[in-house]
Amino acid sequence: MSDETTNDQTQHERQTPPQPPKREHPSTYVVQDRENERELRRLTIQDQMITNGMGGVLPEQPDPTIFQRVLDVGCGTGGWAMEAARNDPAMSVVGIDISQRMMEYARAQAAAQHLGDQVEFQVMDALRILEFPDAFFDLVNLRFGISFLRTWDWPKMLSELLRVTRPGGIIRVTDEEVIHLSNSPALTQFWELFQLSFYRAGHLFANTTSGLTDHLPRLLTQHGCQSVQAKAHALALPARTPEGQAYYDDVEHVVQTTRPFLQKWAGSAAREYDDLRQRILEEMQRPDFRATWNLLTVWGTKPGAPHPTTG
Ligand SMILES: C[S@@+](CC[C@H](N)C(=O)[O-])C[C@H]1O[C@@H](n2cnc3c(N)ncnc32)[C@H](O)[C@@H]1O
């Protein structure tokens, strides 16, 4: 440690009274460490791959310009929120995430892209309450809630999403089938471990690949959304394409960042896990490697929109 650093710290300590240790609620996210830099890098890659693969931020919405105030829950590095804002200069977007590090990164990106007036990022635990007034947003978005919501968290999550949405506004949820279909046996084995872990940790209603997505339309309807609709996406990710490369990078990171989660819930031994990781990377580098990632977007309307007056 240099003298300069020591002096800085001493000065800082002199100016700042001792603070009680910050209490954080343990995260239910698949990556416990909220400061994990590898996970941050992975989410920047994944965000772009998913948004591009789905054909944009709101590909199923006939007229996205009707959404002036938008909330993105568990927004990660903020890519979706910034892309939405870039597409419509009249839209203002709030992204929330439990990770302070993700929010710092997202704010820096927004400033660098001159989107600071349109997007705002706040650290917030979505499992507690959403710190916004009733009926505030025209659209609320939640992508990959599977990564932190247990089956029993959905009722409260959806009731909070509905509360902060204006009557006639849209609640929009996108999630995944856990097992990505591919011609790599090692990768399939990895996603099977993932599915088992998600199921045991309570993130899936059934121990199946669509153990969440099958339930989304019912959940939205039961918790008060009207006119619930769904659109499936199948992202093709062949080797030797930009999408295939992004998928390779995503998998390379996710195998590392979710390792403690998988070891905890699927009980995979460290040595076996290392072997599996090695085989995944080898098989994914084969020129004929291909994978398909299935996603489902489900959306519905908050009831109570004032009917246009006639006469
Ligand atoms: C798989 S990432 C998805 C990020 C982004 N929605 C996307 O689709 O690119 C899930 C994000 O949820 C965040 N998260 C986890 N638990 C949360 C909670 N209780 N409240 C808010 N955000 C949470 C994580 O920090 C992470 O950034």
JSON list of C-alpha atoms in Angstrom, two decimals, residues 42-254:
[
{"chain": "A", "resi": 42, "resn": "ARG", "atom": "CA", "xyz": [-21.80, -11.51, -18.74]},
{"chain": "A", "resi": 43, "resn": "LEU", "atom": "CA", "xyz": [-25.00, -9.47, -18.41]},
{"chain": "A", "resi": 44, "resn": "THR", "atom": "CA", "xyz": [-23.77, -6.85, -20.90]},
{"chain": "A", "resi": 45, "resn": "ILE", "atom": "CA", "xyz": [-23.18, -9.64, -23.44]},
{"chain": "A", "resi": 46, "resn": "GLN", "atom": "CA", "xyz": [-26.42, -11.44, -22.70]},
{"chain": "A", "resi": 47, "resn": "ASP", "atom": "CA", "xyz": [-28.56, -8.31, -22.74]},
{"chain": "A", "resi": 48, "resn": "GLN", "atom": "CA", "xyz": [-27.53, -7.42, -26.30]},
{"chain": "A", "resi": 49, "resn": "MET", "atom": "CA", "xyz": [-27.80, -10.97, -27.55]},
{"chain": "A", "resi": 50, "resn": "ILE", "atom": "CA", "xyz": [-31.32, -11.35, -26.16]},
{"chain": "A", "resi": 51, "resn": "THR", "atom": "CA", "xyz": [-32.63, -7.95, -27.26]},
{"chain": "A", "resi": 52, "resn": "ASN", "atom": "CA", "xyz": [-31.22, -8.40, -30.79]},
{"chain": "A", "resi": 53, "resn": "GLY", "atom": "CA", "xyz": [-32.43, -12.00, -31.00]},
{"chain": "A", "resi": 54, "resn": "MET", "atom": "CA", "xyz": [-35.96, -11.00, -29.98]},
{"chain": "A", "resi": 55, "resn": "GLY", "atom": "CA", "xyz": [-36.05, -8.24, -32.57]},
{"chain": "A", "resi": 56, "resn": "GLY", "atom": "CA", "xyz": [-35.80, -5.25, -30.22]},
{"chain": "A", "resi": 57, "resn": "VAL", "atom": "CA", "xyz": [-36.93, -4.12, -26.79]},
{"chain": "A", "resi": 58, "resn": "LEU", "atom": "CA", "xyz": [-40.69, -4.25, -27.34]},
{"chain": "A", "resi": 59, "resn": "PRO", "atom": "CA", "xyz": [-41.10, -6.28, -30.53]},
{"chain": "A", "resi": 60, "resn": "GLU", "atom": "CA", "xyz": [-44.65, -7.46, -29.80]},
{"chain": "A", "resi": 61, "resn": "GLN", "atom": "CA", "xyz": [-46.08, -4.06, -28.84]},
{"chain": "A", "resi": 62, "resn": "PRO", "atom": "CA", "xyz": [-47.88, -2.47, -31.80]},
{"chain": "A", "resi": 63, "resn": "ASP", "atom": "CA", "xyz": [-47.14, 1.12, -30.76]},
{"chain": "A", "resi": 64, "resn": "PRO", "atom": "CA", "xyz": [-44.34, 1.53, -28.19]},
{"chain": "A", "resi": 65, "resn": "THR", "atom": "CA", "xyz": [-44.63, 5.34, -28.42]},
{"chain": "A", "resi": 66, "resn": "ILE", "atom": "CA", "xyz": [-47.68, 5.18, -26.12]},
{"chain": "A", "resi": 67, "resn": "PHE", "atom": "CA", "xyz": [-45.35, 4.30, -23.25]},
{"chain": "A", "resi": 68, "resn": "GLN", "atom": "CA", "xyz": [-44.01, 7.52, -21.78]},
{"chain": "A", "resi": 69, "resn": "ARG", "atom": "CA", "xyz": [-43.00, 6.25, -18.34]},
{"chain": "A", "resi": 70, "resn": "VAL", "atom": "CA", "xyz": [-41.40, 2.84, -18.18]},
{"chain": "A", "resi": 71, "resn": "LEU", "atom": "CA", "xyz": [-39.99, 0.73, -15.34]},
{"chain": "A", "resi": 72, "resn": "ASP", "atom": "CA", "xyz": [-37.49, -2.10, -15.84]},
{"chain": "A", "resi": 73, "resn": "VAL", "atom": "CA", "xyz": [-37.25, -4.38, -12.80]},
{"chain": "A", "resi": 74, "resn": "GLY", "atom": "CA", "xyz": [-33.97, -6.23, -12.16]},
{"chain": "A", "resi": 75, "resn": "CYS", "atom": "CA", "xyz": [-32.49, -4.24, -15.03]},
{"chain": "A", "resi": 76, "resn": "GLY", "atom": "CA", "xyz": [-28.90, -5.48, -14.64]},
{"chain": "A", "resi": 77, "resn": "THR", "atom": "CA", "xyz": [-26.45, -3.38, -16.62]},
{"chain": "A", "resi": 78, "resn": "GLY", "atom": "CA", "xyz": [-29.31, -1.26, -18.01]},
{"chain": "A", "resi": 79, "resn": "GLY", "atom": "CA", "xyz": [-29.01, -2.22, -21.68]},
{"chain": "A", "resi": 80, "resn": "TRP", "atom": "CA", "xyz": [-32.73, -2.81, -22.20]},
{"chain": "A", "resi": 81, "resn": "ALA", "atom": "CA", "xyz": [-33.68, 0.48, -20.49]},
{"chain": "A", "resi": 82, "resn": "MET", "atom": "CA", "xyz": [-31.17, 2.49, -22.54]},
{"chain": "A", "resi": 83, "resn": "GLU", "atom": "CA", "xyz": [-32.19, 0.88, -25.82]},
{"chain": "A", "resi": 84, "resn": "ALA", "atom": "CA", "xyz": [-35.86, 1.62, -25.06]},
{"chain": "A", "resi": 85, "resn": "ALA", "atom": "CA", "xyz": [-35.00, 5.26, -24.35]},
{"chain": "A", "resi": 86, "resn": "ARG", "atom": "CA", "xyz": [-32.85, 5.56, -27.50]},
{"chain": "A", "resi": 87, "resn": "ASN", "atom": "CA", "xyz": [-35.75, 4.30, -29.63]},
{"chain": "A", "resi": 88, "resn": "ASP", "atom": "CA", "xyz": [-38.13, 6.97, -28.33]},
{"chain": "A", "resi": 89, "resn": "PRO", "atom": "CA", "xyz": [-36.79, 10.34, -27.15]},
{"chain": "A", "resi": 90, "resn": "ALA", "atom": "CA", "xyz": [-40.15, 11.04, -25.43]},
{"chain": "A", "resi": 91, "resn": "MET", "atom": "CA", "xyz": [-39.87, 7.97, -23.19]},
{"chain": "A", "resi": 92, "resn": "SER", "atom": "CA", "xyz": [-38.42, 8.15, -19.71]},
{"chain": "A", "resi": 93, "resn": "VAL", "atom": "CA", "xyz": [-37.21, 4.90, -18.19]},
{"chain": "A", "resi": 94, "resn": "VAL", "atom": "CA", "xyz": [-36.37, 3.93, -14.63]},
{"chain": "A", "resi": 95, "resn": "GLY", "atom": "CA", "xyz": [-34.25, 0.83, -14.11]},
{"chain": "A", "resi": 96, "resn": "ILE", "atom": "CA", "xyz": [-33.99, -0.78, -10.69]},
{"chain": "A", "resi": 97, "resn": "ASP", "atom": "CA", "xyz": [-31.64, -3.48, -9.48]},
{"chain": "A", "resi": 98, "resn": "ILE", "atom": "CA", "xyz": [-30.50, -4.85, -6.15]},
{"chain": "A", "resi": 99, "resn": "SER", "atom": "CA", "xyz": [-26.84, -4.51, -7.14]},
{"chain": "A", "resi": 100, "resn": "GLN", "atom": "CA", "xyz": [-25.19, -1.18, -6.43]},
{"chain": "A", "resi": 101, "resn": "ARG", "atom": "CA", "xyz": [-22.36, -2.11, -8.79]},
{"chain": "A", "resi": 102, "resn": "MET", "atom": "CA", "xyz": [-24.76, -2.79, -11.69]},
{"chain": "A", "resi": 103, "resn": "MET", "atom": "CA", "xyz": [-26.47, 0.56, -11.08]},
{"chain": "A", "resi": 104, "resn": "GLU", "atom": "CA", "xyz": [-23.16, 2.46, -11.01]},
{"chain": "A", "resi": 105, "resn": "TYR", "atom": "CA", "xyz": [-22.18, 0.83, -14.28]},
{"chain": "A", "resi": 106, "resn": "ALA", "atom": "CA", "xyz": [-25.60, 1.52, -15.86]},
{"chain": "A", "resi": 107, "resn": "ARG", "atom": "CA", "xyz": [-25.47, 5.21, -14.81]},
{"chain": "A", "resi": 108, "resn": "ALA", "atom": "CA", "xyz": [-22.00, 5.60, -16.31]},
{"chain": "A", "resi": 109, "resn": "GLN", "atom": "CA", "xyz": [-23.20, 4.01, -19.56]},
{"chain": "A", "resi": 110, "resn": "ALA", "atom": "CA", "xyz": [-26.26, 6.28, -19.68]},
{"chain": "A", "resi": 111, "resn": "ALA", "atom": "CA", "xyz": [-24.08, 9.36, -19.18]},
{"chain": "A", "resi": 112, "resn": "ALA", "atom": "CA", "xyz": [-21.60, 8.22, -21.85]},
{"chain": "A", "resi": 113, "resn": "GLN", "atom": "CA", "xyz": [-24.48, 7.66, -24.29]},
{"chain": "A", "resi": 114, "resn": "HIS", "atom": "CA", "xyz": [-26.07, 11.05, -23.46]},
{"chain": "A", "resi": 115, "resn": "LEU", "atom": "CA", "xyz": [-29.19, 9.36, -22.13]},
{"chain": "A", "resi": 116, "resn": "GLY", "atom": "CA", "xyz": [-28.88, 10.81, -18.62]},
{"chain": "A", "resi": 117, "resn": "ASP", "atom": "CA", "xyz": [-32.01, 12.97, -19.04]},
{"chain": "A", "resi": 118, "resn": "GLN", "atom": "CA", "xyz": [-34.13, 10.03, -20.11]},
{"chain": "A", "resi": 119, "resn": "VAL", "atom": "CA", "xyz": [-33.00, 7.12, -17.95]},
{"chain": "A", "resi": 120, "resn": "GLU", "atom": "CA", "xyz": [-32.49, 6.79, -14.24]},
{"chain": "A", "resi": 121, "resn": "PHE", "atom": "CA", "xyz": [-31.08, 3.85, -12.32]},
{"chain": "A", "resi": 122, "resn": "GLN", "atom": "CA", "xyz": [-31.89, 3.14, -8.69]},
{"chain": "A", "resi": 123, "resn": "VAL", "atom": "CA", "xyz": [-30.70, 0.48, -6.27]},
{"chain": "A", "resi": 124, "resn": "MET", "atom": "CA", "xyz": [-33.83, -1.27, -5.02]},
{"chain": "A", "resi": 125, "resn": "ASP", "atom": "CA", "xyz": [-34.81, -4.71, -3.79]},
{"chain": "A", "resi": 126, "resn": "ALA", "atom": "CA", "xyz": [-37.81, -5.67, -5.92]},
{"chain": "A", "resi": 127, "resn": "LEU", "atom": "CA", "xyz": [-38.77, -8.36, -3.42]},
{"chain": "A", "resi": 128, "resn": "ARG", "atom": "CA", "xyz": [-39.62, -5.73, -0.84]},
{"chain": "A", "resi": 129, "resn": "ILE", "atom": "CA", "xyz": [-41.77, -2.85, -2.11]},
{"chain": "A", "resi": 130, "resn": "LEU", "atom": "CA", "xyz": [-41.34, -0.87, -5.29]},
{"chain": "A", "resi": 131, "resn": "GLU", "atom": "CA", "xyz": [-40.68, 2.65, -4.09]},
{"chain": "A", "resi": 132, "resn": "PHE", "atom": "CA", "xyz": [-42.94, 4.39, -6.62]},
{"chain": "A", "resi": 133, "resn": "PRO", "atom": "CA", "xyz": [-46.42, 5.90, -6.36]},
{"chain": "A", "resi": 134, "resn": "ASP", "atom": "CA", "xyz": [-49.52, 4.00, -7.48]},
{"chain": "A", "resi": 135, "resn": "ALA", "atom": "CA", "xyz": [-50.38, 4.17, -11.19]},
{"chain": "A", "resi": 136, "resn": "PHE", "atom": "CA", "xyz": [-47.07, 5.84, -12.06]},
{"chain": "A", "resi": 137, "resn": "PHE", "atom": "CA", "xyz": [-45.87, 3.85, -15.10]},
{"chain": "A", "resi": 138, "resn": "ASP", "atom": "CA", "xyz": [-47.36, 3.13, -18.52]},
{"chain": "A", "resi": 139, "resn": "LEU", "atom": "CA", "xyz": [-45.32, -0.06, -18.87]},
{"chain": "A", "resi": 140, "resn": "VAL", "atom": "CA", "xyz": [-43.43, -2.26, -16.43]},
{"chain": "A", "resi": 141, "resn": "ASN", "atom": "CA", "xyz": [-40.92, -4.76, -17.75]},
{"chain": "A", "resi": 142, "resn": "LEU", "atom": "CA", "xyz": [-39.33, -7.76, -16.06]},
{"chain": "A", "resi": 143, "resn": "ARG", "atom": "CA", "xyz": [-36.85, -9.94, -17.97]},
{"chain": "A", "resi": 144, "resn": "PHE", "atom": "CA", "xyz": [-35.28, -13.05, -16.41]},
{"chain": "A", "resi": 145, "resn": "GLY", "atom": "CA", "xyz": [-37.15, -12.80, -13.12]},
{"chain": "A", "resi": 146, "resn": "ILE", "atom": "CA", "xyz": [-36.47, -16.55, -12.92]},
{"chain": "A", "resi": 147, "resn": "SER", "atom": "CA", "xyz": [-32.99, -15.66, -11.70]},
{"chain": "A", "resi": 148, "resn": "PHE", "atom": "CA", "xyz": [-34.21, -14.21, -8.40]},
{"chain": "A", "resi": 149, "resn": "LEU", "atom": "CA", "xyz": [-37.94, -14.90, -7.94]},
{"chain": "A", "resi": 150, "resn": "ARG", "atom": "CA", "xyz": [-39.07, -18.03, -6.16]},
{"chain": "A", "resi": 151, "resn": "THR", "atom": "CA", "xyz": [-42.53, -19.40, -7.02]},
{"chain": "A", "resi": 152, "resn": "TRP", "atom": "CA", "xyz": [-43.93, -17.88, -3.82]},
{"chain": "A", "resi": 153, "resn": "ASP", "atom": "CA", "xyz": [-42.54, -14.42, -4.69]},
{"chain": "A", "resi": 154, "resn": "TRP", "atom": "CA", "xyz": [-44.65, -14.04, -7.86]},
{"chain": "A", "resi": 155, "resn": "PRO", "atom": "CA", "xyz": [-47.97, -13.01, -6.23]},
{"chain": "A", "resi": 156, "resn": "LYS", "atom": "CA", "xyz": [-46.40, -10.07, -4.38]},
{"chain": "A", "resi": 157, "resn": "MET", "atom": "CA", "xyz": [-44.17, -9.15, -7.32]},
{"chain": "A", "resi": 158, "resn": "LEU", "atom": "CA", "xyz": [-47.13, -9.06, -9.70]},
{"chain": "A", "resi": 159, "resn": "SER", "atom": "CA", "xyz": [-49.31, -7.14, -7.28]},
{"chain": "A", "resi": 160, "resn": "GLU", "atom": "CA", "xyz": [-46.54, -4.53, -6.91]},
{"chain": "A", "resi": 161, "resn": "LEU", "atom": "CA", "xyz": [-46.09, -4.36, -10.69]},
{"chain": "A", "resi": 162, "resn": "LEU", "atom": "CA", "xyz": [-49.84, -3.81, -11.06]},
{"chain": "A", "resi": 163, "resn": "ARG", "atom": "CA", "xyz": [-49.92, -1.22, -8.29]},
{"chain": "A", "resi": 164, "resn": "VAL", "atom": "CA", "xyz": [-47.30, 1.01, -9.93]},
{"chain": "A", "resi": 165, "resn": "THR", "atom": "CA", "xyz": [-48.87, 0.65, -13.40]},
{"chain": "A", "resi": 166, "resn": "ARG", "atom": "CA", "xyz": [-51.61, 3.04, -14.50]},
{"chain": "A", "resi": 167, "resn": "PRO", "atom": "CA", "xyz": [-55.02, 1.64, -15.48]},
{"chain": "A", "resi": 168, "resn": "GLY", "atom": "CA", "xyz": [-54.72, 0.57, -19.10]},
{"chain": "A", "resi": 169, "resn": "GLY", "atom": "CA", "xyz": [-50.93, 0.22, -18.77]},
{"chain": "A", "resi": 170, "resn": "ILE", "atom": "CA", "xyz": [-48.97, -2.93, -19.60]},
{"chain": "A", "resi": 171, "resn": "ILE", "atom": "CA", "xyz": [-47.24, -5.50, -17.39]},
{"chain": "A", "resi": 172, "resn": "ARG", "atom": "CA", "xyz": [-44.66, -7.33, -19.52]},
{"chain": "A", "resi": 173, "resn": "VAL", "atom": "CA", "xyz": [-42.67, -10.38, -18.43]},
{"chain": "A", "resi": 174, "resn": "THR", "atom": "CA", "xyz": [-40.05, -12.26, -20.46]},
{"chain": "A", "resi": 175, "resn": "ASP", "atom": "CA", "xyz": [-38.51, -15.50, -19.29]},
{"chain": "A", "resi": 176, "resn": "GLU", "atom": "CA", "xyz": [-36.77, -18.57, -20.53]},
{"chain": "A", "resi": 177, "resn": "GLU", "atom": "CA", "xyz": [-36.91, -22.29, -20.90]},
{"chain": "A", "resi": 178, "resn": "VAL", "atom": "CA", "xyz": [-34.07, -23.41, -18.69]},
{"chain": "A", "resi": 179, "resn": "ILE", "atom": "CA", "xyz": [-32.58, -26.07, -20.98]},
{"chain": "A", "resi": 180, "resn": "HIS", "atom": "CA", "xyz": [-31.16, -24.53, -24.13]},
{"chain": "A", "resi": 181, "resn": "LEU", "atom": "CA", "xyz": [-31.37, -27.16, -26.85]},
{"chain": "A", "resi": 182, "resn": "SER", "atom": "CA", "xyz": [-28.01, -27.92, -28.41]},
{"chain": "A", "resi": 183, "resn": "ASN", "atom": "CA", "xyz": [-25.85, -30.63, -29.96]},
{"chain": "A", "resi": 184, "resn": "SER", "atom": "CA", "xyz": [-23.42, -30.49, -27.01]},
{"chain": "A", "resi": 185, "resn": "PRO", "atom": "CA", "xyz": [-24.08, -33.27, -24.48]},
{"chain": "A", "resi": 186, "resn": "ALA", "atom": "CA", "xyz": [-21.96, -31.45, -21.88]},
{"chain": "A", "resi": 187, "resn": "LEU", "atom": "CA", "xyz": [-23.95, -28.24, -22.27]},
{"chain": "A", "resi": 188, "resn": "THR", "atom": "CA", "xyz": [-27.20, -30.17, -21.97]},
{"chain": "A", "resi": 189, "resn": "GLN", "atom": "CA", "xyz": [-25.88, -31.75, -18.77]},
{"chain": "A", "resi": 190, "resn": "PHE", "atom": "CA", "xyz": [-25.07, -28.27, -17.46]},
{"chain": "A", "resi": 191, "resn": "TRP", "atom": "CA", "xyz": [-28.58, -26.92, -18.17]},
{"chain": "A", "resi": 192, "resn": "GLU", "atom": "CA", "xyz": [-30.05, -30.02, -16.53]},
{"chain": "A", "resi": 193, "resn": "LEU", "atom": "CA", "xyz": [-28.04, -29.21, -13.39]},
{"chain": "A", "resi": 194, "resn": "PHE", "atom": "CA", "xyz": [-29.36, -25.67, -13.67]},
{"chain": "A", "resi": 195, "resn": "GLN", "atom": "CA", "xyz": [-32.94, -26.85, -13.96]},
{"chain": "A", "resi": 196, "resn": "LEU", "atom": "CA", "xyz": [-32.59, -29.12, -10.92]},
{"chain": "A", "resi": 197, "resn": "SER", "atom": "CA", "xyz": [-30.99, -26.30, -8.92]},
{"chain": "A", "resi": 198, "resn": "PHE", "atom": "CA", "xyz": [-33.67, -23.80, -9.93]},
{"chain": "A", "resi": 199, "resn": "TYR", "atom": "CA", "xyz": [-36.33, -26.33, -8.97]},
{"chain": "A", "resi": 200, "resn": "ARG", "atom": "CA", "xyz": [-34.80, -27.17, -5.61]},
{"chain": "A", "resi": 201, "resn": "ALA", "atom": "CA", "xyz": [-34.21, -23.48, -4.81]},
{"chain": "A", "resi": 202, "resn": "GLY", "atom": "CA", "xyz": [-37.88, -22.78, -5.55]},
{"chain": "A", "resi": 203, "resn": "HIS", "atom": "CA", "xyz": [-37.55, -20.82, -8.82]},
{"chain": "A", "resi": 204, "resn": "LEU", "atom": "CA", "xyz": [-39.56, -23.35, -10.90]},
{"chain": "A", "resi": 205, "resn": "PHE", "atom": "CA", "xyz": [-43.11, -24.60, -10.41]},
{"chain": "A", "resi": 206, "resn": "ALA", "atom": "CA", "xyz": [-42.12, -27.98, -11.89]},
{"chain": "A", "resi": 207, "resn": "ASN", "atom": "CA", "xyz": [-38.80, -29.70, -12.53]},
{"chain": "A", "resi": 208, "resn": "THR", "atom": "CA", "xyz": [-39.10, -29.15, -16.27]},
{"chain": "A", "resi": 209, "resn": "THR", "atom": "CA", "xyz": [-37.47, -26.82, -18.76]},
{"chain": "A", "resi": 210, "resn": "SER", "atom": "CA", "xyz": [-40.66, -24.75, -18.99]},
{"chain": "A", "resi": 211, "resn": "GLY", "atom": "CA", "xyz": [-41.33, -24.97, -15.25]},
{"chain": "A", "resi": 212, "resn": "LEU", "atom": "CA", "xyz": [-41.74, -21.19, -15.13]},
{"chain": "A", "resi": 213, "resn": "THR", "atom": "CA", "xyz": [-42.76, -20.12, -18.64]},
{"chain": "A", "resi": 214, "resn": "ASP", "atom": "CA", "xyz": [-45.73, -22.57, -18.71]},
{"chain": "A", "resi": 215, "resn": "HIS", "atom": "CA", "xyz": [-47.10, -20.79, -15.66]},
{"chain": "A", "resi": 216, "resn": "LEU", "atom": "CA", "xyz": [-46.65, -17.14, -16.66]},
{"chain": "A", "resi": 217, "resn": "PRO", "atom": "CA", "xyz": [-49.96, -16.59, -18.51]},
{"chain": "A", "resi": 218, "resn": "ARG", "atom": "CA", "xyz": [-51.89, -18.09, -15.59]},
{"chain": "A", "resi": 219, "resn": "LEU", "atom": "CA", "xyz": [-49.93, -16.02, -13.05]},
{"chain": "A", "resi": 220, "resn": "LEU", "atom": "CA", "xyz": [-50.60, -12.75, -14.84]},
{"chain": "A", "resi": 221, "resn": "THR", "atom": "CA", "xyz": [-54.29, -13.57, -15.22]},
{"chain": "A", "resi": 222, "resn": "GLN", "atom": "CA", "xyz": [-54.75, -14.78, -11.64]},
{"chain": "A", "resi": 223, "resn": "HIS", "atom": "CA", "xyz": [-53.10, -11.71, -10.21]},
{"chain": "A", "resi": 224, "resn": "GLY", "atom": "CA", "xyz": [-55.28, -9.25, -12.04]},
{"chain": "A", "resi": 225, "resn": "CYS", "atom": "CA", "xyz": [-53.98, -8.61, -15.57]},
{"chain": "A", "resi": 226, "resn": "GLN", "atom": "CA", "xyz": [-56.51, -8.54, -18.40]},
{"chain": "A", "resi": 227, "resn": "SER", "atom": "CA", "xyz": [-56.16, -9.52, -22.07]},
{"chain": "A", "resi": 228, "resn": "VAL", "atom": "CA", "xyz": [-53.07, -11.61, -21.36]},
{"chain": "A", "resi": 229, "resn": "GLN", "atom": "CA", "xyz": [-51.13, -12.55, -24.48]},
{"chain": "A", "resi": 230, "resn": "ALA", "atom": "CA", "xyz": [-47.90, -14.44, -25.15]},
{"chain": "A", "resi": 231, "resn": "LYS", "atom": "CA", "xyz": [-45.24, -14.56, -27.83]},
{"chain": "A", "resi": 232, "resn": "ALA", "atom": "CA", "xyz": [-42.54, -17.22, -28.07]},
{"chain": "A", "resi": 233, "resn": "HIS", "atom": "CA", "xyz": [-39.04, -16.57, -29.38]},
{"chain": "A", "resi": 234, "resn": "ALA", "atom": "CA", "xyz": [-36.50, -19.20, -30.45]},
{"chain": "A", "resi": 235, "resn": "LEU", "atom": "CA", "xyz": [-33.02, -17.71, -30.67]},
{"chain": "A", "resi": 236, "resn": "ALA", "atom": "CA", "xyz": [-30.78, -19.65, -33.05]},
{"chain": "A", "resi": 237, "resn": "LEU", "atom": "CA", "xyz": [-27.16, -19.56, -31.89]},
{"chain": "A", "resi": 238, "resn": "PRO", "atom": "CA", "xyz": [-24.89, -21.38, -34.34]},
{"chain": "A", "resi": 239, "resn": "ALA", "atom": "CA", "xyz": [-21.09, -21.40, -34.03]},
{"chain": "A", "resi": 240, "resn": "ARG", "atom": "CA", "xyz": [-19.11, -18.99, -36.21]},
{"chain": "A", "resi": 241, "resn": "THR", "atom": "CA", "xyz": [-21.72, -16.23, -36.08]},
{"chain": "A", "resi": 242, "resn": "PRO", "atom": "CA", "xyz": [-21.76, -13.13, -33.87]},
{"chain": "A", "resi": 243, "resn": "GLU", "atom": "CA", "xyz": [-24.73, -14.61, -31.96]},
{"chain": "A", "resi": 244, "resn": "GLY", "atom": "CA", "xyz": [-22.91, -17.92, -31.52]},
{"chain": "A", "resi": 245, "resn": "GLN", "atom": "CA", "xyz": [-19.81, -16.11, -30.23]},
{"chain": "A", "resi": 246, "resn": "ALA", "atom": "CA", "xyz": [-21.91, -14.06, -27.79]},
{"chain": "A", "resi": 247, "resn": "TYR", "atom": "CA", "xyz": [-23.55, -17.27, -26.58]},
{"chain": "A", "resi": 248, "resn": "TYR", "atom": "CA", "xyz": [-20.15, -18.92, -26.11]},
{"chain": "A", "resi": 249, "resn": "ASP", "atom": "CA", "xyz": [-18.97, -15.92, -24.03]},
{"chain": "A", "resi": 250, "resn": "ASP", "atom": "CA", "xyz": [-22.18, -15.92, -21.99]},
{"chain": "A", "resi": 251, "resn": "VAL", "atom": "CA", "xyz": [-21.88, -19.65, -21.23]},
{"chain": "A", "resi": 252, "resn": "GLU", "atom": "CA", "xyz": [-18.18, -19.37, -20.42]},
{"chain": "A", "resi": 253, "resn": "HIS", "atom": "CA", "xyz": [-19.04, -16.76, -17.78]},
{"chain": "A", "resi": 254, "resn": "VAL", "atom": "CA", "xyz": [-22.24, -18.31, -16.46]}
]
